[in-house]
GROMACS .gro file of C-alpha atoms in nm:
model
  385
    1UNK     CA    1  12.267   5.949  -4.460
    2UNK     CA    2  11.991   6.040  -4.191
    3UNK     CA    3  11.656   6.021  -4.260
    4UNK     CA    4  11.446   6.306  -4.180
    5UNK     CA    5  11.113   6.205  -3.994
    6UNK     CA    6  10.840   6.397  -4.065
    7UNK     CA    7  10.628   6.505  -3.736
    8UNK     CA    8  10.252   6.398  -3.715
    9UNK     CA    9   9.995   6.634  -3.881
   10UNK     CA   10   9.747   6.806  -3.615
   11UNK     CA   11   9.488   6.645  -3.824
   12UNK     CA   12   9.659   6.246  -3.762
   13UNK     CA   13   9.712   6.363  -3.374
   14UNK     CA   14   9.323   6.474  -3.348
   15UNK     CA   15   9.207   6.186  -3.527
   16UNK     CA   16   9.444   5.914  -3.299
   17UNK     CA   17   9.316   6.102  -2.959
   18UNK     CA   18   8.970   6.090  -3.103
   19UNK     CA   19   8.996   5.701  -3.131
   20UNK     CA   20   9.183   5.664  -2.806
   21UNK     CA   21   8.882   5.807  -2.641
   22UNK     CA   22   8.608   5.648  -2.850
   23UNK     CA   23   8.826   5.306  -2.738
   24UNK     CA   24   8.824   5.400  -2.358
   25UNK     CA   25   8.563   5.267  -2.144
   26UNK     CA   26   8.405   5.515  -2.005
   27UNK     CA   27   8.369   5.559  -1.644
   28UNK     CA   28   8.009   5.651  -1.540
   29UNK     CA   29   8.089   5.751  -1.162
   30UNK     CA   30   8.361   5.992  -1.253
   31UNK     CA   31   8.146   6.281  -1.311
   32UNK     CA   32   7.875   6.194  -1.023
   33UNK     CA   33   8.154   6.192  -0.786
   34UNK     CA   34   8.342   6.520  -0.931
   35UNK     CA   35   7.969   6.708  -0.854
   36UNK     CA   36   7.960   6.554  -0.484
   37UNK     CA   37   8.331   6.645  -0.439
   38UNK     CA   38   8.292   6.962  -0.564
   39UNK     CA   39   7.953   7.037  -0.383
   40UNK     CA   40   7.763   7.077  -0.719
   41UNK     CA   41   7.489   6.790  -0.660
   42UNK     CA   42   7.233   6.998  -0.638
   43UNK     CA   43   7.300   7.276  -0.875
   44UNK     CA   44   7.290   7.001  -1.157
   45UNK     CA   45   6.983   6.849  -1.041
   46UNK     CA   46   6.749   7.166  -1.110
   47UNK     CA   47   6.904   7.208  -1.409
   48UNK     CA   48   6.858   6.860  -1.475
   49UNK     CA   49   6.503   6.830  -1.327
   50UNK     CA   50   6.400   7.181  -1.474
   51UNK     CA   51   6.494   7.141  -1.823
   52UNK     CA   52   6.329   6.795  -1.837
   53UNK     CA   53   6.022   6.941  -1.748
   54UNK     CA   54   6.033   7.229  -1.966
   55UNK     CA   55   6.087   6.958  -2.287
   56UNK     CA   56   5.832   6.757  -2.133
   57UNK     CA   57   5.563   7.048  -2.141
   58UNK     CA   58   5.622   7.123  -2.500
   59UNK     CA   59   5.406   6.891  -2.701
   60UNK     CA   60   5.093   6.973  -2.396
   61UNK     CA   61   5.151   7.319  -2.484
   62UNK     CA   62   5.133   7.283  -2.868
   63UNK     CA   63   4.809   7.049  -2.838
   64UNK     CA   64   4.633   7.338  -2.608
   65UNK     CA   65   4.731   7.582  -2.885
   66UNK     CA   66   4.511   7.320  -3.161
   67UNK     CA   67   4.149   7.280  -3.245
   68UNK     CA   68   4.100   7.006  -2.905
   69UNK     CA   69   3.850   6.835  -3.173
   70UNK     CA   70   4.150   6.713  -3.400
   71UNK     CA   71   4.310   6.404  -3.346
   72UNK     CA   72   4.310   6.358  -2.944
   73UNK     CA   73   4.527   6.076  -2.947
   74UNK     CA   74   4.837   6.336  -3.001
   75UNK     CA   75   4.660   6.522  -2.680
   76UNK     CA   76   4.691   6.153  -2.484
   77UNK     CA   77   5.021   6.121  -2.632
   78UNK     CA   78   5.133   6.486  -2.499
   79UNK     CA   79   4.945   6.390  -2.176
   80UNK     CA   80   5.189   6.054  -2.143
   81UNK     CA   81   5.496   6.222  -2.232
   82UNK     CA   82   5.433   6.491  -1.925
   83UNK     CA   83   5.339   6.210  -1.655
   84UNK     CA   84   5.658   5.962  -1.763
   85UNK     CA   85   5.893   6.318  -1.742
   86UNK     CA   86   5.746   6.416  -1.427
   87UNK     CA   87   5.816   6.048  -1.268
   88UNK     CA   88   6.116   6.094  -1.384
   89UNK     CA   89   6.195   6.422  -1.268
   90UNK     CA   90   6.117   6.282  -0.931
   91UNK     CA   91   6.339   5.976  -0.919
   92UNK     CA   92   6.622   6.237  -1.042
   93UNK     CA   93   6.526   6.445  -0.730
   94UNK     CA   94   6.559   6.194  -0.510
   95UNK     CA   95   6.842   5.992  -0.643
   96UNK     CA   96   7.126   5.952  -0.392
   97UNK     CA   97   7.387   6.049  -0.526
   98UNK     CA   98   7.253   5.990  -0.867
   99UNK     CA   99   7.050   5.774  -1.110
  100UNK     CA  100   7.266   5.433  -1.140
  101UNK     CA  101   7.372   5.341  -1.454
  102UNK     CA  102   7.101   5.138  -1.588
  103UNK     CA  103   6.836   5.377  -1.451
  104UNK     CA  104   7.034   5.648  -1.634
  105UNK     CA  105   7.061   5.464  -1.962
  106UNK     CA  106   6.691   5.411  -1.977
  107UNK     CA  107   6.643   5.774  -1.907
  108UNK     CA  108   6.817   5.863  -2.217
  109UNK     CA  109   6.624   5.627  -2.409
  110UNK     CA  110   6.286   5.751  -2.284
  111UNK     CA  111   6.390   6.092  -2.364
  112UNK     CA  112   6.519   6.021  -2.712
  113UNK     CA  113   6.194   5.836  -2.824
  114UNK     CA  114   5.992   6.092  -2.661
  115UNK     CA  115   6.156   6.392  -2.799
  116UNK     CA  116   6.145   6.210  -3.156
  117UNK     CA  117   5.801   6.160  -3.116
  118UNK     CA  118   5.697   6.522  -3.031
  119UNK     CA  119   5.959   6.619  -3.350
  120UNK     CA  120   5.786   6.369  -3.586
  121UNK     CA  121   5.399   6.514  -3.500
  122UNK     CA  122   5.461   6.854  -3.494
  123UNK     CA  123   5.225   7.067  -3.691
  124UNK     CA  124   5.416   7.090  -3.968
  125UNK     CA  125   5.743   6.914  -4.103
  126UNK     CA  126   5.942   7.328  -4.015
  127UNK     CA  127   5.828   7.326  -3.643
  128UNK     CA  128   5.961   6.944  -3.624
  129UNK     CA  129   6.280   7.068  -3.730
  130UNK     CA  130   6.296   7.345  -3.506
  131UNK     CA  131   6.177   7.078  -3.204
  132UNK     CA  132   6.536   6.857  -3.285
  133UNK     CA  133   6.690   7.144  -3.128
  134UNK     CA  134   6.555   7.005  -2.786
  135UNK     CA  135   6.822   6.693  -2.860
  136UNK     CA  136   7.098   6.920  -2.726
  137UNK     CA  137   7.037   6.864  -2.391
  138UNK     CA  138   7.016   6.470  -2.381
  139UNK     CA  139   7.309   6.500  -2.579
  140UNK     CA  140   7.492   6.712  -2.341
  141UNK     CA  141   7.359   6.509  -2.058
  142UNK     CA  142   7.513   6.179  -2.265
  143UNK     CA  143   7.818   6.359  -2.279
  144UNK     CA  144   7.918   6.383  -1.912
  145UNK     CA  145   7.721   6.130  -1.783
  146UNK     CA  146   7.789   5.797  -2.070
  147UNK     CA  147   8.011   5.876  -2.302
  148UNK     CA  148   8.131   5.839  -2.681
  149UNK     CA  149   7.949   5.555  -2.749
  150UNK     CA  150   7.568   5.613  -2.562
  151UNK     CA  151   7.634   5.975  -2.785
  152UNK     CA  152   7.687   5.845  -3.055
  153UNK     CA  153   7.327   5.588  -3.060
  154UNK     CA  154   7.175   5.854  -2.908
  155UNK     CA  155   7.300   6.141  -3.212
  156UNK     CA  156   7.182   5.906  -3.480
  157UNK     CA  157   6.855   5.901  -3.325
  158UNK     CA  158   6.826   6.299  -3.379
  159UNK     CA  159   7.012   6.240  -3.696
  160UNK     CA  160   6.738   6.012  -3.817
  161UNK     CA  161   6.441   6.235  -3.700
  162UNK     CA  162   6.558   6.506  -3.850
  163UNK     CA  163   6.603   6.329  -4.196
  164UNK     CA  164   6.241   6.151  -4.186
  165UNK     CA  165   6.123   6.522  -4.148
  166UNK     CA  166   6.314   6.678  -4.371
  167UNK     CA  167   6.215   6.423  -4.656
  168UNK     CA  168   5.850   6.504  -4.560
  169UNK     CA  169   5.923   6.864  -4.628
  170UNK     CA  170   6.078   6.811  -4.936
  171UNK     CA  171   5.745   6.604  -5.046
  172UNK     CA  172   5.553   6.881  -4.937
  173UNK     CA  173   5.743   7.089  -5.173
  174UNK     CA  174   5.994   7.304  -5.021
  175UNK     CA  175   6.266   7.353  -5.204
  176UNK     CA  176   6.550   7.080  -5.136
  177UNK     CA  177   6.789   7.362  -5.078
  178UNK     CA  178   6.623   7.550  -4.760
  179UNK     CA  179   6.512   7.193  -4.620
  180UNK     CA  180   6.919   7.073  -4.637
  181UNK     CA  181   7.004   7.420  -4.479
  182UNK     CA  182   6.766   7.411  -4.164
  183UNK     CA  183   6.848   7.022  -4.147
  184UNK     CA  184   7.218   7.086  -4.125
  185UNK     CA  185   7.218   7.451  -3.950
  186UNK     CA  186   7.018   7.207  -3.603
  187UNK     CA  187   7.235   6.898  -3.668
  188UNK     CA  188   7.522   7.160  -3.596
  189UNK     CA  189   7.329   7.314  -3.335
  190UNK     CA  190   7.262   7.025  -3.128
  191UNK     CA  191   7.632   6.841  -3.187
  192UNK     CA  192   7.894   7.057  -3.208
  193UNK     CA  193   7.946   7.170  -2.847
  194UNK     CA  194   7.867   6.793  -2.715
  195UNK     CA  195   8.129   6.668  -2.960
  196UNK     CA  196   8.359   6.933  -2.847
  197UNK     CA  197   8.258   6.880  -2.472
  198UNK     CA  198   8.309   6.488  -2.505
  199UNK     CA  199   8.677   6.508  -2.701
  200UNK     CA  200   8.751   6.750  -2.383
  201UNK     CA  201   8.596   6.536  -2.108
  202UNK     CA  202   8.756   6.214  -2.260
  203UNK     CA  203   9.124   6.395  -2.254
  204UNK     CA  204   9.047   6.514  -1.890
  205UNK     CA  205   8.891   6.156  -1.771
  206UNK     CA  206   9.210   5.953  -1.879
  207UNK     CA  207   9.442   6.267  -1.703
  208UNK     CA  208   9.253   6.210  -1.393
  209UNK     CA  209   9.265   5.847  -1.398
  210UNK     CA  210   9.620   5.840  -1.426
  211UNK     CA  211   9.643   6.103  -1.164
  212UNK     CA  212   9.438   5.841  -0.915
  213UNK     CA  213   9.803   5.596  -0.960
  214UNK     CA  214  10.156   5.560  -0.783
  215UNK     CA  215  10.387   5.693  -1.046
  216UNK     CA  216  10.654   5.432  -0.908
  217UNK     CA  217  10.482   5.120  -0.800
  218UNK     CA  218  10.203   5.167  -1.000
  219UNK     CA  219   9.934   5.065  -0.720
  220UNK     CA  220   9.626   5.335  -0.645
  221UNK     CA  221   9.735   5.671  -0.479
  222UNK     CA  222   9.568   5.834  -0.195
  223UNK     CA  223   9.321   5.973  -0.401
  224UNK     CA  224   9.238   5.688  -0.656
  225UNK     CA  225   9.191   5.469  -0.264
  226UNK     CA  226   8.900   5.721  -0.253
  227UNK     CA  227   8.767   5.656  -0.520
  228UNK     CA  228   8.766   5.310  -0.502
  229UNK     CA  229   8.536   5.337  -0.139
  230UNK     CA  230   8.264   5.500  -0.331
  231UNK     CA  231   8.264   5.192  -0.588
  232UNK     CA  232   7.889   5.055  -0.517
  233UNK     CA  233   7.890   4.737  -0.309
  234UNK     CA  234   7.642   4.442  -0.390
  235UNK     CA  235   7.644   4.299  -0.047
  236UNK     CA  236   7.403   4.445   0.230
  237UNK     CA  237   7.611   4.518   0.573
  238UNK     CA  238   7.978   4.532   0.352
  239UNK     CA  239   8.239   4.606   0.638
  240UNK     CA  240   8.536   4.793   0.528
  241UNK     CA  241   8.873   4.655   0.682
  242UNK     CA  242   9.202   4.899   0.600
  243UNK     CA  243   9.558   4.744   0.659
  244UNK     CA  244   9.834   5.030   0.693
  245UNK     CA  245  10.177   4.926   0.677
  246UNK     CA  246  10.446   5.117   0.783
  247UNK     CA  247  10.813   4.959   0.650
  248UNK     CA  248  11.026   4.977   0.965
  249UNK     CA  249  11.341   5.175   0.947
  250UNK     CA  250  11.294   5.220   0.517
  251UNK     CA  251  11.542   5.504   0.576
  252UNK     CA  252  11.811   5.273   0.638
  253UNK     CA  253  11.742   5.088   0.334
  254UNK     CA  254  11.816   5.421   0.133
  255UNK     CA  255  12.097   5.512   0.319
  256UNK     CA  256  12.283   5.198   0.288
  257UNK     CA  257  12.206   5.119  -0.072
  258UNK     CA  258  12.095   5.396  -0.213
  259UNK     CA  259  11.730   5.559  -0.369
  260UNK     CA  260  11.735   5.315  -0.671
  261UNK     CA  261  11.722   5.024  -0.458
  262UNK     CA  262  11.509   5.170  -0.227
  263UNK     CA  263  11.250   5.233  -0.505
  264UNK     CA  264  11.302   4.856  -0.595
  265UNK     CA  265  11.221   4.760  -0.228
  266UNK     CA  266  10.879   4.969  -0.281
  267UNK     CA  267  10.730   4.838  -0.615
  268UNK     CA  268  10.874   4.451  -0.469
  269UNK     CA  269  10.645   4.542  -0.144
  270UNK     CA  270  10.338   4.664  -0.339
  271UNK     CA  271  10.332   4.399  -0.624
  272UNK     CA  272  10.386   4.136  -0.295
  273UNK     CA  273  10.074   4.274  -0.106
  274UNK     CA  274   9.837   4.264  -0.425
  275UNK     CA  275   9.940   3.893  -0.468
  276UNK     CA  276   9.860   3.863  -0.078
  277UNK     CA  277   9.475   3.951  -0.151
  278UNK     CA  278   9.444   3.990  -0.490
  279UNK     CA  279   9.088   4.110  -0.429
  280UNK     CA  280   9.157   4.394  -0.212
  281UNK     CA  281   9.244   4.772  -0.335
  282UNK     CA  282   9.624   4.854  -0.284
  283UNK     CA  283   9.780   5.198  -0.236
  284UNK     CA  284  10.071   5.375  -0.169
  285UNK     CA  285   9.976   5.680   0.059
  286UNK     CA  286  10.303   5.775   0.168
  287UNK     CA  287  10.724   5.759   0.108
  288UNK     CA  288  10.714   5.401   0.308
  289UNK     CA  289  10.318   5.372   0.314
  290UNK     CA  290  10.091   5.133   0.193
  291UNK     CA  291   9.733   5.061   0.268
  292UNK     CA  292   9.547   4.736   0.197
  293UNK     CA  293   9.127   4.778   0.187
  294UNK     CA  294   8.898   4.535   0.138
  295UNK     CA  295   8.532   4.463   0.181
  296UNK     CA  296   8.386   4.171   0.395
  297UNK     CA  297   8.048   4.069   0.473
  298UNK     CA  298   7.891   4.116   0.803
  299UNK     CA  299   7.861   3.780   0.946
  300UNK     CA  300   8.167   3.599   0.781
  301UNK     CA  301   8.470   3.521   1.003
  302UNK     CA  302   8.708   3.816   0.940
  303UNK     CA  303   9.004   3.649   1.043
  304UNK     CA  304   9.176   3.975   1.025
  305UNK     CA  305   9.447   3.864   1.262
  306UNK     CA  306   9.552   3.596   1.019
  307UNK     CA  307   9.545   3.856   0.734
  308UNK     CA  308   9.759   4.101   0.889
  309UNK     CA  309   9.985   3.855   1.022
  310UNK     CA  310   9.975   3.674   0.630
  311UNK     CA  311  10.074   4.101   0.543
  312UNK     CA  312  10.364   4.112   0.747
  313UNK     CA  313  10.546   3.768   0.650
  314UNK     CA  314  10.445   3.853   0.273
  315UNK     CA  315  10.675   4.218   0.363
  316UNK     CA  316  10.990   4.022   0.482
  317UNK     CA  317  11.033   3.818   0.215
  318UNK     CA  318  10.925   4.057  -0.076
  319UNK     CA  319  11.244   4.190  -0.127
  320UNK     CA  320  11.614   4.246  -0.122
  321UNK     CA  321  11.747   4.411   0.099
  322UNK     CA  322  11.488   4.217   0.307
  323UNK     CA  323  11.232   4.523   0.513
  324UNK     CA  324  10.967   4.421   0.777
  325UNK     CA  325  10.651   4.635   0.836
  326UNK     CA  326  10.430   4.741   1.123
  327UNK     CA  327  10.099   4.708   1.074
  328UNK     CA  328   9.789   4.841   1.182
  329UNK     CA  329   9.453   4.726   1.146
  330UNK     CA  330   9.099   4.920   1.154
  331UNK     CA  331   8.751   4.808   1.047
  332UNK     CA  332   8.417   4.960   1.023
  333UNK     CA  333   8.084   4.876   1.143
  334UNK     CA  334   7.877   4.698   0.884
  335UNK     CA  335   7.758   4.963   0.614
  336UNK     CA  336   7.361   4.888   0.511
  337UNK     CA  337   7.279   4.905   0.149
  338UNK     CA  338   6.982   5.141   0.231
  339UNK     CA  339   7.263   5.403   0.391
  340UNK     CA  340   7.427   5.664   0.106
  341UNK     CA  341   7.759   5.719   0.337
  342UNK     CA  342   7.992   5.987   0.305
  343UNK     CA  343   8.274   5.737   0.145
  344UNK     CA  344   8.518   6.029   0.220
  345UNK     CA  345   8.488   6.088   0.586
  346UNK     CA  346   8.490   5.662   0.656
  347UNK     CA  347   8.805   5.627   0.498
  348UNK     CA  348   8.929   5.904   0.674
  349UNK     CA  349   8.815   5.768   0.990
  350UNK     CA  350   8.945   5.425   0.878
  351UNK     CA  351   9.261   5.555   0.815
  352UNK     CA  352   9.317   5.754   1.138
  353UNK     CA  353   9.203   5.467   1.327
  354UNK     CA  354   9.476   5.245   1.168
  355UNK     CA  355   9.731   5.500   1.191
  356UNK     CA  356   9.700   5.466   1.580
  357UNK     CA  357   9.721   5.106   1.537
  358UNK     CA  358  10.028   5.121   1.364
  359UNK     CA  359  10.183   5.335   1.550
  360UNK     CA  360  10.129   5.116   1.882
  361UNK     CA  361  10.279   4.804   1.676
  362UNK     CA  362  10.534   5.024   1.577
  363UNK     CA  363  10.616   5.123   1.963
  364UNK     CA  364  10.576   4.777   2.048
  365UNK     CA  365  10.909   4.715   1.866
  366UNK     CA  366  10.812   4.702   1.509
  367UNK     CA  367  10.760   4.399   1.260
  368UNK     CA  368  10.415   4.296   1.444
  369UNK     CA  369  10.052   4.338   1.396
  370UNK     CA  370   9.843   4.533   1.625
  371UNK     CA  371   9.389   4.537   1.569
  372UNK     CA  372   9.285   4.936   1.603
  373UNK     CA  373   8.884   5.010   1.686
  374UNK     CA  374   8.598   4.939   1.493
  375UNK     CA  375   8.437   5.274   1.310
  376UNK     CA  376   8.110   5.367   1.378
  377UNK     CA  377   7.867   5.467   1.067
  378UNK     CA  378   7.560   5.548   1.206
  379UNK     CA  379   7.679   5.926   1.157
  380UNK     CA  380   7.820   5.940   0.809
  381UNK     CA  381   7.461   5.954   0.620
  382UNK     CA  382   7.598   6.138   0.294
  383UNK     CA  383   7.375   6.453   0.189
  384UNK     CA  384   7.456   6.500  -0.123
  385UNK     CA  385   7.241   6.858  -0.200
   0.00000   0.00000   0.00000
C-alpha cells in the first residue's frame, strides 16, 4: 500500500527560507560591489547623504519652532545631533567605495540612538510617535547593507521607543485603543517593506553566490574570481600573481574516453591545485581552464618559478588518464593600501597578460612554465561616482 506524502504548506516553505536566510552570514560587500558594477555609487550616496541630513535637521527645526527660554539642553542636544550627522554625511561622501564594515555598523548605531532620542523628547508623546517613522530609512539602509540580524537589533530599538512613548501617552490619558492603533499603524510603516526587502535580498544573495561557482568542479567561476580581487587586503603593497593553466590536448582525453571521464579529469585537476596553495583563490574560467590567484607581499621572495613549476607536476599526477598543463604566469606591480583600484580592469589585465604567457609555453611544446610581464597600477585609480 503506498503512502501518500503530503507536499509542504506555503506557510512551512516561507517559514524554512526565512530561517535559511536568518542562518546565512551575510555578505556586507555584495551590495557595495553590485552599486560599483552597476554604476550606481553615486546615485545612492545623495540619497544616502541627503536623507541623513534631512533626519538630522529635524529635532533643530522643532527646537527653533519652541519658546528658546525652555529647556536649552534639548537645543544643545539638537545642535549635537546635526554636527555628528553632518561628519557623518561627509565620511559617507568621501568613502571609497564605501563605509567599511565597522564604520558602517557604528553608523547605524549612532543613528538609532539619535533618532530614539529626538522620538523620546518630542513635544508631546503623538509627535514622538509620528518621529519613529524616520526608523524606515536606517532600517532600509540595514537591509541592503547588514542584514537579518543588524535589522533585527536595530527594529527592536524602534520597537522599544515606540512602546516607552506609547505608555507615556497612555499615562497622559489617551485612550489605550488610539495609542495601540498609531503604535502598530508606524511599527507597520517602518517594517514591512524592509522585512519584505530583506526575505527578497537574502533569496537573491544566496542565487548570486551560487552563481559566482563551477557547477562541475565546484571551484570559483569567472565571475566569483572577481569578486574575490575586490576582497580588502590587510597588507600595504599586496602584489597579485595569476597562474593560468591550459590542460594540453584535453580534447584527446574526451575523445578517447569519453565526457564522463573527462569531467573526472577536471574536478581531479581543480581539487589538486587548491591542495597545491591552499591559500590562493581557484577558478575554472574555461572548458580546460583554470586560474590560480594569490596575493604576496612586496618585498618577500615570490619564487613564482617554483610555484608554477610545483602547478605543473601537481597537473600530471592529479589524475587518470594522466593530462599535463601549460602554464602561464603574470603579476602585478605592488598595489598601495592608500590606492582604491579598479579590481575589474587588473584582473583583466592580469589575465590577458597570462594568457600570452601561456600561450608561448604552450608554443614552446606544452607541459612547461613560461613568466608573462608585470602589470602596471599606477593607472587603475577606481572612481567610484
Amino acid at each position: 500500500m503506498s503512502v501518500r506524502r503530503t507536499p509542504a504548506t506555503s506557510i512551512a516553505r516561507a517559514r524554512a527560507e526565512s530561517v535559511r536566510i536568518w542562518k546565512s552570514a551575510h555578505r556586507y560587500d555584495m551590495f557595495t560591489d553590485y552599486l560599483v558594477d552597476r554604476g550606481l555609487m553615486r546615485s545612492t550616496r545623495v540619497a544616502v547623504v541627503v536623507t541623513l541630513l534631512v533626519l538630522g535637521m529635524q529635532p533643530l527645526l522643532f527646537r527653533l519652532g519652541e519658546d528658546p527660554s525652555g529647556e536649552p539642553h534639548l537645543m544643545a542636544m539638537a545642535i549635537v545631533v546635526i554636527v555628528v550627522d553632518t561628519g557623518w554625511a561627509v565620511l559617507l561622501w568621501r568613502a571609497q567605495p564605501w563605509l567599511d564594515v565597522r564604520l558602517s555598523l557604528c553608523f547605524v548605531t549612532t543613528s538609532c540612538i539619535f533618532l530614539g532620542e529626538a522620538a523620546l523628547t518630542m513635544p508631546g508623546p503623538l509627535l514622538g510617535l509620528m518621529a519613529c517613522s524616520s526608523y524606515a530609512a536606517i532600517l532600509g539602509y540595514v537591509v541592503f547593507f547588514h542584514g537579518s540580524r543588524v535589522f533585527a537589533l536595530a527594529m527592536a530599538s524602534a520597537a522599544t521607543v515606540v512602546l516607552i512613548i506609547s505608555i507615556r501617552e497612555i499615562t497622559d490619558g489617551t485612550p489605550p485603543i488610539q495609542v495601540i492603533t498609531i503604535a502598530t499603524t508606524i511599527l507597520a510603516v517602518i517594517s514591512t517593506v524592509p522585512i519584505m526587502t530583506l526575505l527578497l535580498m537574502g533569496i537573491l544573495t544566496v542565487d548570486a553566490e551560487a552563481s559566482e561557482f563551477d557547477s562541475l568542479t565546484g571551484t570559483l567561476n569567472r565571475r566569483g574570481l572577481h569578486r574575490e580581487i575586490r576582497r580588502p587586503g590587510s597588507e600595504d603593497g599586496t602584489i597579485f600573481v595569476v597562474y593560468l593553466l591550459d590542460l594540453d590536448g584535453f580534447k584527446s582525453v574526451n575523445d578517447a574516453h569519453g565526457h564522463q571521464a573527462g569531467d573526472a579529469v577536471l574536478v581531479a585537476v581543480s581539487r589538486a591545485l587548491s591542495e597545491a596553495i591552499p591559500d590562493a583563490s581557484v577558478a575554472r574560467v574555461g572548458g580546460e581552464e583554470f586560474v590560480v590567484m594569490e596575493r604576496r607581499v612586496a618585498g618577500r621572495p615570490a619564487e613564482l618559478s617554483h610555484r608554477a613549476e610545483c602547478l605543473r607536476t601537481v597537473v600530471r599526477t592529479s589524475s587518470q588518464p594522466p593530462v599535463t598543463a601549460s602554464v602561464g604566469i603574470s603579476l602585478s606591480a605592488p598595489v598601495p593600501s592608500t590606492l582604491a583600484i579598479d579590481s575589474t580592469l587588473l584582473l583583466n589585465r592580469l589575465m590577458c597578460a597570462a594568457d600570452e604567457a601561456m600561450y608561448t609555453a604552450k608554443k614552446a611544446g606544452g607541459d612547461r612554465t613560461h613568466v608573462g610581464d608585470v602589470v602596471d597600477v599606477t593607472d587603475l585609480g577606481e572612481r567610484f561616482s
